[in-house]
Amino acid sequence: EPEVTQTPSHQVTQMGQEVILRCVPISNHLYFYWYRQILGQKVEFLVSFYNNEISEKSEIFDDQFSVERPDGSNFTLKIRSTKLEDSAMYFCASLLAGGPVTGELFFGEGSRLTVL
Amino acid sequence: TQLLEQSPQFLSIQEGENLTVYCNSSSVFSSLQWYRQEPGEGPVLLVTVVTGGEVKKLKRLTFQFGDARKDSSLHITAAQPGDTGLYLCAGGVSWDNLFFGTGTRLTVIP
């Protein structure tokens, strides 16, 4: 069964360092998303990406964050200068078509980021 | 920012009991989805409801979307230990964004 894969599963970094989280969405999917979940809190939308550009982003997704799809398969989230409050589980998700509101969003297993 | 409150936050029941989880908001949603999340994994979609008053059944799980499309419920009949997990509702507003609820952590004791 096709699945969304994420690497690394866990990353520990020092505050101020750059972090890149990688995702390989399901191959024929067209829409890509990053969500995050701070421990014990709800899943929060960060950004959506379609046709090689950001289609929507939340207020969490500030200038420290960026996304790209460099080679047609990987979908990356970069945090330029990590802060303690960036510690969370980051989930990548992909969708074939139609938007997550009515379509089926497939989530990866997440990358846990710990900022010290 | 849309807010989806789920209740109860935690629920621990015996195998075979019935339960209902609620998802409430003051906002109107174009659709509402229910997900289940296991520890260390991402959420997995259970169902999408789009019409006010809609009821969908998935084996022992019954999902209902409120008439005003502001709330939803998940009812589980004869709960089993395999139902244990975090249940999340998520409301759709724009075509491209889901707002997740606060979650209900269910434990079914054998």
Coordinates of N, CA and C in Angstrom, one line a residue:
Chain A
E1 N 0.8 -1.2 0.0 CA 0.0 0.0 0.0 C 0.9 1.2 0.0
P2 N 0.6 2.2 -0.9 CA 1.4 3.4 -0.9 C 1.3 4.2 0.4
E3 N 2.5 4.8 0.7 CA 2.4 5.5 2.0 C 3.3 6.7 1.9
V4 N 3.1 7.7 2.8 CA 3.9 8.9 2.9 C 5.1 8.5 3.9
T5 N 6.3 8.8 3.4 CA 7.4 8.5 4.3 C 8.1 9.8 4.7
Q6 N 8.6 9.8 6.0 CA 9.3 11.0 6.5 C 10.6 10.6 7.1
T7 N 11.6 11.5 6.9 CA 12.9 11.4 7.6 C 13.4 12.7 8.0
P8 N 14.1 12.8 9.2 CA 14.3 11.7 10.1 C 13.1 11.4 11.0
S9 N 13.1 10.3 11.7 CA 12.0 10.1 12.6 C 12.1 10.9 13.8
H10 N 13.4 11.2 14.2 CA 13.6 12.1 15.4 C 14.9 12.8 15.1
Q11 N 14.8 14.1 15.4 CA 16.0 15.0 15.3 C 16.1 15.9 16.5
V12 N 17.3 15.9 17.0 CA 17.6 16.8 18.2 C 18.6 17.8 17.7
T13 N 18.3 19.1 18.0 CA 19.1 20.2 17.5 C 19.3 21.2 18.5
Q14 N 20.3 22.1 18.4 CA 20.5 23.2 19.2 C 19.7 24.4 18.7
M15 N 19.2 25.2 19.6 CA 18.5 26.4 19.3 C 19.3 27.3 18.4
G16 N 18.7 27.8 17.3 CA 19.4 28.6 16.3 C 19.9 27.9 15.1
Q17 N 19.9 26.5 15.2 CA 20.4 25.7 14.1 C 19.3 25.6 13.0
E18 N 19.7 25.3 11.8 CA 18.8 25.0 10.7 C 18.5 23.5 10.7
V19 N 17.2 23.3 10.4 CA 16.7 21.9 10.3 C 16.0 21.7 9.0
I20 N 16.2 20.6 8.4 CA 15.4 20.2 7.2 C 14.7 18.9 7.5
L21 N 13.4 18.9 7.3 CA 12.6 17.7 7.5 C 12.2 17.2 6.1
R22 N 12.3 16.0 5.8 CA 12.1 15.5 4.5 C 10.9 14.5 4.4
C23 N 10.2 14.6 3.3 CA 9.0 13.8 3.1 C 9.0 13.3 1.7
V24 N 8.6 12.0 1.5 CA 8.3 11.5 0.2 C 6.8 11.2 0.1
P25 N 6.1 12.1 -0.6 CA 4.6 11.8 -0.7 C 4.3 10.6 -1.5
I26 N 3.0 10.2 -1.5 CA 2.6 9.2 -2.4 C 2.8 9.7 -3.9
S27 N 3.3 8.8 -4.7 CA 3.8 9.2 -6.0 C 2.9 9.9 -6.9
N28 N 1.6 9.6 -7.0 CA 0.7 10.3 -7.9 C -0.1 11.4 -7.3
H29 N 0.3 11.7 -6.1 CA -0.5 12.8 -5.4 C 0.0 14.2 -5.8
L30 N -0.9 15.1 -5.7 CA -0.7 16.4 -6.3 C -0.6 17.6 -5.2
Y31 N -1.1 17.3 -4.1 CA -1.2 18.3 -3.0 C -0.4 17.8 -1.8
F32 N 0.4 18.7 -1.2 CA 1.3 18.4 -0.1 C 1.1 19.4 1.0
Y33 N 1.3 18.8 2.2 CA 1.0 19.6 3.4 C 2.0 19.3 4.5
W34 N 2.2 20.3 5.3 CA 2.9 20.1 6.6 C 2.0 20.5 7.7
Y35 N 1.9 19.7 8.7 CA 1.2 20.0 10.0 C 2.2 19.7 11.1
R36 N 1.9 20.3 12.2 CA 2.7 20.0 13.4 C 1.8 19.7 14.6
Q37 N 2.4 19.0 15.6 CA 1.6 18.7 16.8 C 2.6 18.8 17.9
I38 N 2.4 19.8 18.7 CA 3.2 20.0 19.9 C 2.7 19.0 20.9
L39 N 3.6 18.4 21.7 CA 3.2 17.3 22.6 C 2.0 17.6 23.5
G40 N 1.0 16.8 23.3 CA -0.2 17.0 24.2 C -1.2 18.0 23.6
Q41 N -0.9 18.6 22.5 CA -1.7 19.6 21.9 C -2.3 19.1 20.6
K42 N -3.1 20.0 19.9 CA -3.8 19.5 18.7 C -2.9 19.6 17.5
V43 N -3.3 19.0 16.4 CA -2.6 19.0 15.2 C -2.9 20.4 14.5
E44 N -1.8 21.1 14.1 CA -2.0 22.4 13.6 C -1.5 22.5 12.1
F45 N -2.2 23.2 11.3 CA -1.8 23.3 9.9 C -0.7 24.3 9.8
L46 N 0.3 24.0 9.0 CA 1.4 24.9 8.7 C 1.3 25.5 7.3
V47 N 1.2 24.6 6.3 CA 1.3 25.1 4.9 C 0.8 24.0 3.9
S48 N 0.3 24.5 2.8 CA -0.1 23.6 1.7 C 0.6 24.0 0.5
F49 N 0.9 23.0 -0.4 CA 1.8 23.2 -1.5 C 1.2 22.5 -2.7
Y50 N 1.0 23.2 -3.8 CA 0.4 22.7 -5.0 C 1.0 23.3 -6.2
N51 N 1.3 22.5 -7.2 CA 1.8 23.1 -8.5 C 3.1 23.9 -8.3
N52 N 3.9 23.4 -7.4 CA 5.2 23.9 -7.1 C 5.2 25.3 -6.4
E53 N 4.1 25.6 -5.7 CA 4.1 26.8 -5.0 C 3.2 26.7 -3.8
I54 N 3.4 27.5 -2.8 CA 2.6 27.5 -1.6 C 1.2 28.0 -2.0
S55 N 0.2 27.2 -1.6 CA -1.2 27.7 -1.8 C -1.8 28.3 -0.6
E56 N -1.5 27.9 0.6 CA -2.0 28.5 1.8 C -1.0 28.3 2.9
K57 N -0.9 29.2 3.8 CA -0.1 29.0 5.0 C -0.7 29.6 6.2
S58 N -0.4 29.1 7.4 CA -1.0 29.6 8.6 C 0.0 30.7 9.2
E59 N -0.5 31.3 10.3 CA 0.3 32.3 10.9 C 1.6 31.7 11.6
I60 N 1.5 30.4 11.9 CA 2.7 29.7 12.4 C 3.8 29.7 11.4
F61 N 3.5 29.6 10.2 CA 4.5 29.5 9.1 C 5.1 30.9 8.8
D62 N 6.0 31.3 9.6 CA 6.6 32.7 9.4 C 7.8 32.6 8.6
D63 N 8.6 33.6 8.5 CA 9.8 33.7 7.7 C 10.8 32.7 8.0
Q64 N 10.8 32.1 9.2 CA 11.7 31.1 9.5 C 11.5 29.8 8.8
F65 N 10.3 29.6 8.3 CA 9.9 28.4 7.6 C 10.0 28.5 6.1
S66 N 10.3 27.4 5.5 CA 10.2 27.4 4.0 C 10.0 26.0 3.6
V67 N 9.3 25.8 2.4 CA 9.1 24.5 1.8 C 9.6 24.5 0.4
E68 N 10.0 23.3 -0.1 CA 10.2 23.2 -1.5 C 10.1 21.7 -1.9
R69 N 10.0 21.6 -3.2 CA 9.9 20.2 -3.8 C 11.0 20.2 -4.8
P70 N 12.2 19.9 -4.4 CA 13.4 20.2 -5.3 C 13.5 19.2 -6.5
D71 N 13.0 18.0 -6.4 CA 13.3 17.0 -7.4 C 12.0 16.3 -7.9
G72 N 10.9 16.8 -7.6 CA 9.7 16.1 -8.0 C 9.2 14.9 -7.2
S73 N 10.0 14.5 -6.2 CA 9.6 13.5 -5.3 C 9.6 13.9 -3.9
N74 N 10.8 14.5 -3.4 CA 10.9 14.9 -2.1 C 10.1 16.2 -1.8
F75 N 9.6 16.4 -0.6 CA 8.9 17.6 -0.2 C 9.5 18.0 1.1
T76 N 10.2 19.1 1.2 CA 11.0 19.4 2.4 C 10.4 20.6 3.2
L77 N 10.6 20.6 4.5 CA 10.3 21.7 5.3 C 11.6 22.1 6.0
K78 N 11.9 23.4 5.8 CA 13.2 23.9 6.4 C 12.8 24.9 7.5
I79 N 13.4 24.8 8.6 CA 13.3 25.8 9.7 C 14.7 26.4 9.8
R80 N 14.7 27.7 9.5 CA 16.0 28.4 9.3 C 16.8 28.5 10.6
S81 N 16.2 28.9 11.7 CA 16.8 29.2 12.9 C 15.9 28.7 14.0
T82 N 16.1 27.5 14.5 CA 15.1 26.9 15.4 C 15.0 27.5 16.7
K83 N 13.8 27.5 17.3 CA 13.5 28.0 18.6 C 13.0 26.9 19.5
L84 N 13.1 27.1 20.8 CA 12.6 26.0 21.7 C 11.2 25.6 21.4
E85 N 10.4 26.6 21.0 CA 8.9 26.4 20.8 C 8.7 25.7 19.5
D86 N 9.7 25.4 18.7 CA 9.5 24.6 17.5 C 9.6 23.1 17.8
S87 N 9.9 22.8 19.0 CA 9.9 21.4 19.3 C 8.4 20.8 19.2
A88 N 8.3 19.8 18.4 CA 7.0 19.2 18.0 C 7.2 18.0 17.1
M89 N 6.1 17.3 16.9 CA 6.0 16.3 15.8 C 5.5 17.0 14.6
Y90 N 6.3 16.8 13.5 CA 5.9 17.4 12.2 C 5.4 16.4 11.3
F91 N 4.2 16.5 10.8 CA 3.6 15.6 9.9 C 3.5 16.1 8.5
C92 N 4.0 15.3 7.6 CA 3.8 15.6 6.1 C 2.5 14.8 5.7
A93 N 1.8 15.4 4.8 CA 0.6 14.7 4.3 C 0.5 15.0 2.8
S94 N -0.2 14.1 2.1 CA -0.4 14.3 0.7 C -1.8 13.8 0.3
L95 N -2.2 14.4 -0.9 CA -3.6 14.2 -1.3 C -3.5 14.1 -2.8
L96 N -4.4 13.2 -3.3 CA -4.4 13.0 -4.8 C -5.0 14.2 -5.5
A97 N -6.2 14.6 -5.0 CA -6.9 15.7 -5.7 C -8.0 16.2 -4.9
G98 N -8.4 17.4 -5.1 CA -9.7 17.9 -4.5 C -9.6 18.7 -3.2
G99 N -8.4 18.7 -2.6 CA -8.3 19.4 -1.3 C -8.7 18.5 -0.2
P100 N -8.1 18.8 1.0 CA -8.2 17.9 2.2 C -9.6 18.0 2.8
V101 N -10.4 19.0 2.4 CA -11.7 19.2 3.0 C -12.6 18.1 2.7
T102 N -12.5 17.5 1.5 CA -13.4 16.4 1.1 C -12.6 15.2 0.7
G103 N -11.3 15.4 0.3 CA -10.6 14.2 -0.1 C -9.9 13.5 1.0
E104 N -9.2 12.4 0.7 CA -8.5 11.7 1.8 C -7.0 12.1 1.9
L105 N -6.7 12.7 3.0 CA -5.4 13.1 3.3 C -4.6 12.0 3.9
F106 N -3.5 11.7 3.3 CA -2.6 10.6 3.9 C -1.5 11.2 4.6
F107 N -1.3 10.8 5.9 CA -0.3 11.4 6.7 C 0.9 10.4 6.8
G108 N 2.1 11.0 6.9 CA 3.3 10.2 7.3 C 3.3 9.9 8.7
E109 N 4.3 9.2 9.2 CA 4.4 8.9 10.6 C 5.0 10.0 11.4
G110 N 5.5 11.0 10.8 CA 5.9 12.2 11.5 C 7.4 12.2 11.8
S111 N 8.0 13.4 12.0 CA 9.3 13.6 12.4 C 9.3 14.4 13.7
R112 N 9.9 13.8 14.7 CA 9.9 14.5 16.0 C 11.1 15.4 16.1
L113 N 10.9 16.7 16.3 CA 12.0 17.6 16.4 C 12.1 18.1 17.9
T114 N 13.2 18.0 18.4 CA 13.5 18.4 19.8 C 14.6 19.5 19.7
V115 N 14.2 20.7 20.1 CA 15.2 21.8 20.1 C 15.6 22.1 21.6
L116 N 17.0 22.0 21.7 CA 17.5 22.2 23.1 C 18.1 23.6 23.3
Chain B
T1 N -9.6 32.4 14.1 CA -9.2 31.0 14.0 C -10.3 30.1 14.5
Q2 N -10.7 29.1 13.7 CA -11.8 28.2 14.1 C -11.3 27.4 15.2
L3 N -12.2 27.1 16.1 CA -11.9 26.3 17.3 C -12.9 25.1 17.3
L4 N -12.3 23.9 17.4 CA -13.1 22.7 17.5 C -12.8 22.1 18.9
E5 N -13.8 22.1 19.7 CA -13.6 21.5 21.0 C -14.2 20.1 21.0
Q6 N -13.4 19.1 21.5 CA -13.8 17.8 21.6 C -14.1 17.4 23.1
S7 N -15.1 16.6 23.3 CA -15.3 16.1 24.7 C -15.8 14.7 24.6
P8 N -15.5 13.9 25.6 CA -14.5 14.3 26.7 C -13.1 14.3 26.1
Q9 N -12.2 14.8 26.9 CA -10.8 14.8 26.5 C -10.2 13.4 26.7
F10 N -10.5 12.8 27.8 CA -10.1 11.4 28.1 C -11.3 10.6 28.4
L11 N -11.2 9.3 27.9 CA -12.3 8.4 28.2 C -11.8 7.0 28.3
S12 N -12.1 6.4 29.5 CA -11.6 5.0 29.7 C -12.9 4.2 30.0
I13 N -13.1 3.1 29.2 CA -14.3 2.3 29.4 C -13.9 0.8 29.3
Q14 N -14.9 0.0 29.7 CA -14.7 -1.4 29.7 C -15.1 -1.9 28.3
E15 N -14.4 -3.0 27.9 CA -14.8 -3.6 26.6 C -16.3 -4.0 26.6
G16 N -16.9 -3.7 25.5 CA -18.3 -4.0 25.3 C -19.3 -2.8 25.6
E17 N -18.7 -1.8 26.2 CA -19.6 -0.6 26.5 C -19.7 0.3 25.2
N18 N -20.7 1.1 25.2 CA -20.9 2.1 24.2 C -20.4 3.4 24.6
L19 N -20.0 4.3 23.6 CA -19.5 5.6 24.0 C -19.8 6.6 22.9
T20 N -19.8 7.8 23.2 CA -20.0 8.9 22.2 C -19.0 10.0 22.5
V21 N -18.4 10.4 21.4 CA -17.4 11.5 21.5 C -18.0 12.7 20.7
Y22 N -17.8 13.9 21.3 CA -18.5 15.1 20.6 C -17.4 16.0 20.1
C23 N -17.8 16.7 19.1 CA -16.9 17.7 18.4 C -17.7 18.9 18.2
N24 N -17.4 20.0 18.9 CA -18.3 21.2 18.8 C -17.5 22.5 18.4
S25 N -18.2 23.3 17.7 CA -17.6 24.6 17.3 C -18.7 25.7 17.1
S26 N -18.3 26.9 17.2 CA -19.3 28.0 16.9 C -19.2 28.3 15.4
S27 N -18.3 27.7 14.7 CA -18.1 28.0 13.3 C -18.8 27.0 12.4
V28 N -19.2 27.4 11.2 CA -19.8 26.4 10.3 C -18.7 25.9 9.4
F29 N -18.7 24.6 9.2 CA -17.7 23.9 8.3 C -18.4 23.3 7.1
S30 N -17.6 23.4 6.0 CA -18.1 22.8 4.8 C -18.1 21.3 4.8
S31 N -17.2 20.7 5.7 CA -17.2 19.3 5.8 C -16.5 19.0 7.2
L32 N -16.7 17.8 7.7 CA -16.0 17.5 8.9 C -15.5 16.1 8.8
Q33 N -14.3 15.9 9.2 CA -13.6 14.6 9.1 C -13.3 14.1 10.5
W34 N -13.3 12.7 10.6 CA -12.8 12.1 11.9 C -11.6 11.3 11.5
Y35 N -10.6 11.4 12.4 CA -9.3 10.7 12.2 C -9.1 9.9 13.5
R36 N -8.3 8.8 13.4 CA -7.8 8.1 14.5 C -6.2 8.1 14.4
Q37 N -5.6 8.4 15.6 CA -4.1 8.5 15.6 C -3.6 7.5 16.7
E38 N -2.7 6.7 16.2 CA -2.0 5.7 17.2 C -0.7 6.4 17.6
P39 N -0.2 6.0 18.8 CA 1.0 6.6 19.2 C 2.2 6.4 18.2
G40 N 2.9 7.5 18.0 CA 4.0 7.4 17.0 C 3.7 7.4 15.6
E41 N 2.4 7.6 15.3 CA 2.0 7.6 13.9 C 1.2 8.8 13.5
G42 N 1.0 9.0 12.2 CA 0.1 10.1 11.8 C -1.3 9.8 11.9
P43 N -2.2 10.8 11.8 CA -3.7 10.5 11.8 C -4.1 9.7 10.6
V44 N -5.1 8.9 10.8 CA -5.6 8.1 9.6 C -7.1 8.5 9.5
L45 N -7.5 8.8 8.3 CA -8.9 9.2 8.1 C -9.8 8.1 8.3
L46 N -10.9 8.3 9.0 CA -12.0 7.4 9.2 C -13.2 7.7 8.3
V47 N -13.6 8.9 8.3 CA -14.8 9.3 7.5 C -14.8 10.8 7.3
T48 N -15.5 11.2 6.2 CA -15.8 12.6 5.9 C -17.3 12.7 5.8
V49 N -17.8 13.7 6.5 CA -19.3 14.0 6.3 C -19.4 15.5 5.8
V50 N -20.3 15.7 4.9 CA -20.3 17.0 4.2 C -21.7 17.6 4.2
T51 N -22.8 16.9 4.5 CA -24.1 17.4 4.5 C -24.7 17.5 5.9
G52 N -25.3 18.6 6.2 CA -25.9 18.8 7.5 C -26.9 17.7 7.8
G53 N -26.7 17.1 9.0 CA -27.6 16.0 9.4 C -27.1 14.6 8.9
E54 N -26.1 14.6 8.1 CA -25.6 13.3 7.5 C -25.1 12.3 8.6
V55 N -25.5 11.1 8.4 CA -25.0 10.0 9.3 C -24.3 9.0 8.4
K56 N -23.1 8.6 8.9 CA -22.3 7.5 8.2 C -22.0 6.5 9.2
K57 N -22.0 5.2 8.7 CA -21.6 4.1 9.6 C -20.4 3.4 9.0
L58 N -19.5 3.0 9.9 CA -18.3 2.3 9.6 C -18.2 1.2 10.6
K59 N -18.8 0.0 10.3 CA -18.9 -1.1 11.2 C -19.5 -0.7 12.5
R60 N -18.8 -0.7 13.6 CA -19.4 -0.3 14.9 C -19.3 1.2 15.2
L61 N -18.8 2.0 14.2 CA -18.7 3.4 14.4 C -19.8 4.1 13.7
T62 N -20.5 5.1 14.3 CA -21.5 5.9 13.7 C -21.1 7.3 13.8
F63 N -21.1 8.0 12.7 CA -20.7 9.4 12.7 C -21.9 10.3 12.2
Q64 N -22.0 11.4 12.9 CA -23.1 12.3 12.5 C -22.6 13.7 12.4
F65 N -23.1 14.4 11.4 CA -22.8 15.8 11.2 C -24.0 16.6 11.6
G66 N -23.8 17.6 12.5 CA -25.0 18.4 13.0 C -25.7 19.1 11.8
D67 N -27.0 19.4 12.1 CA -27.8 20.0 11.0 C -27.2 21.3 10.6
A68 N -26.7 22.1 11.5 CA -26.1 23.4 11.2 C -24.7 23.3 10.8
R69 N -24.1 22.1 10.7 CA -22.7 21.9 10.3 C -21.7 22.6 11.2
K70 N -22.1 22.7 12.5 CA -21.1 23.2 13.4 C -20.6 22.2 14.4
D71 N -21.2 21.0 14.4 CA -20.8 20.0 15.4 C -20.9 18.6 14.8
S72 N -20.3 17.6 15.4 CA -20.4 16.3 15.0 C -20.2 15.3 16.2
S73 N -20.6 14.1 16.0 CA -20.4 13.1 17.0 C -20.0 11.8 16.4
L74 N -19.3 11.1 17.3 CA -18.8 9.7 16.9 C -19.3 8.8 18.0
H75 N -20.1 7.8 17.6 CA -20.6 6.8 18.5 C -20.0 5.5 18.2
I76 N -19.4 4.8 19.3 CA -18.9 3.5 19.1 C -19.7 2.5 19.9
T77 N -20.2 1.5 19.2 CA -21.0 0.4 19.9 C -20.1 -0.7 20.2
A78 N -20.3 -1.2 21.4 CA -19.6 -2.4 21.9 C -18.1 -2.3 21.7
A79 N -17.5 -1.3 22.3 CA -16.1 -1.0 22.2 C -15.2 -2.2 22.4
Q80 N -14.1 -2.2 21.6 CA -13.1 -3.3 21.8 C -11.7 -2.7 22.0
P81 N -10.8 -3.4 22.6 CA -9.5 -2.9 22.9 C -8.8 -2.3 21.7
G82 N -9.1 -2.8 20.5 CA -8.5 -2.3 19.3 C -9.0 -0.9 18.9
D83 N -10.0 -0.4 19.6 CA -10.5 0.9 19.4 C -9.7 2.0 20.1
T84 N -8.9 1.5 21.0 CA -8.0 2.4 21.8 C -7.2 3.3 20.9
G85 N -7.2 4.6 21.2 CA -6.4 5.5 20.3 C -6.9 7.0 20.6
L86 N -6.3 7.9 19.8 CA -6.7 9.3 19.9 C -7.6 9.6 18.7
Y87 N -8.8 10.1 19.0 CA -9.7 10.4 18.0 C -9.8 11.9 17.8
L88 N -9.6 12.3 16.5 CA -9.5 13.7 16.2 C -10.6 14.1 15.2
C89 N -11.3 15.1 15.4 CA -12.2 15.7 14.4 C -11.5 16.8 13.7
A90 N -11.8 17.1 12.5 CA -11.2 18.1 11.7 C -12.2 18.8 10.8
G91 N -12.3 20.1 10.9 CA -13.3 20.8 10.1 C -12.7 21.5 8.9
G92 N -13.3 21.4 7.8 CA -12.9 22.1 6.6 C -13.6 23.4 6.4
V93 N -12.9 24.4 6.1 CA -13.5 25.7 5.8 C -13.1 26.1 4.4
S94 N -11.9 26.4 4.1 CA -11.5 26.6 2.7 C -11.2 25.3 2.1
W95 N -11.0 25.2 0.8 CA -10.8 23.9 0.1 C -9.5 23.3 0.6
D96 N -8.6 24.2 1.1 CA -7.2 23.7 1.3 C -6.8 23.6 2.7
N97 N -7.6 23.7 3.7 CA -7.2 23.8 5.0 C -8.2 23.0 6.0
L98 N -7.6 22.3 6.9 CA -8.4 21.6 7.9 C -8.0 22.2 9.2
F99 N -9.0 22.4 10.1 CA -8.7 22.7 11.5 C -9.0 21.5 12.4
F100 N -8.0 21.1 13.1 CA -8.1 19.9 13.9 C -8.7 20.2 15.3
G101 N -9.5 19.3 15.8 CA -10.0 19.4 17.2 C -8.9 19.1 18.2
T102 N -9.3 19.3 19.5 CA -8.4 19.1 20.6 C -8.2 17.6 20.9
G103 N -9.0 16.7 20.4 CA -8.7 15.3 20.5 C -9.4 14.6 21.7
T104 N -9.8 13.4 21.5 CA -10.3 12.5 22.6 C -9.4 11.3 22.7
R105 N -8.8 11.1 23.8 CA -8.0 9.9 24.0 C -8.9 8.8 24.6
L106 N -9.1 7.7 23.9 CA -10.0 6.6 24.3 C -9.1 5.4 24.7
T107 N -9.4 4.9 25.9 CA -8.8 3.6 26.3 C -9.9 2.6 26.6
V108 N -9.8 1.5 25.9 CA -10.8 0.4 26.1 C -10.1 -0.7 26.9
I109 N -10.6 -1.0 28.1 CA -10.0 -2.0 28.9 C -10.6 -3.4 28.7
P110 N -9.7 -4.3 28.5 CA -10.3 -5.7 28.2 C -11.0 -6.3 29.4

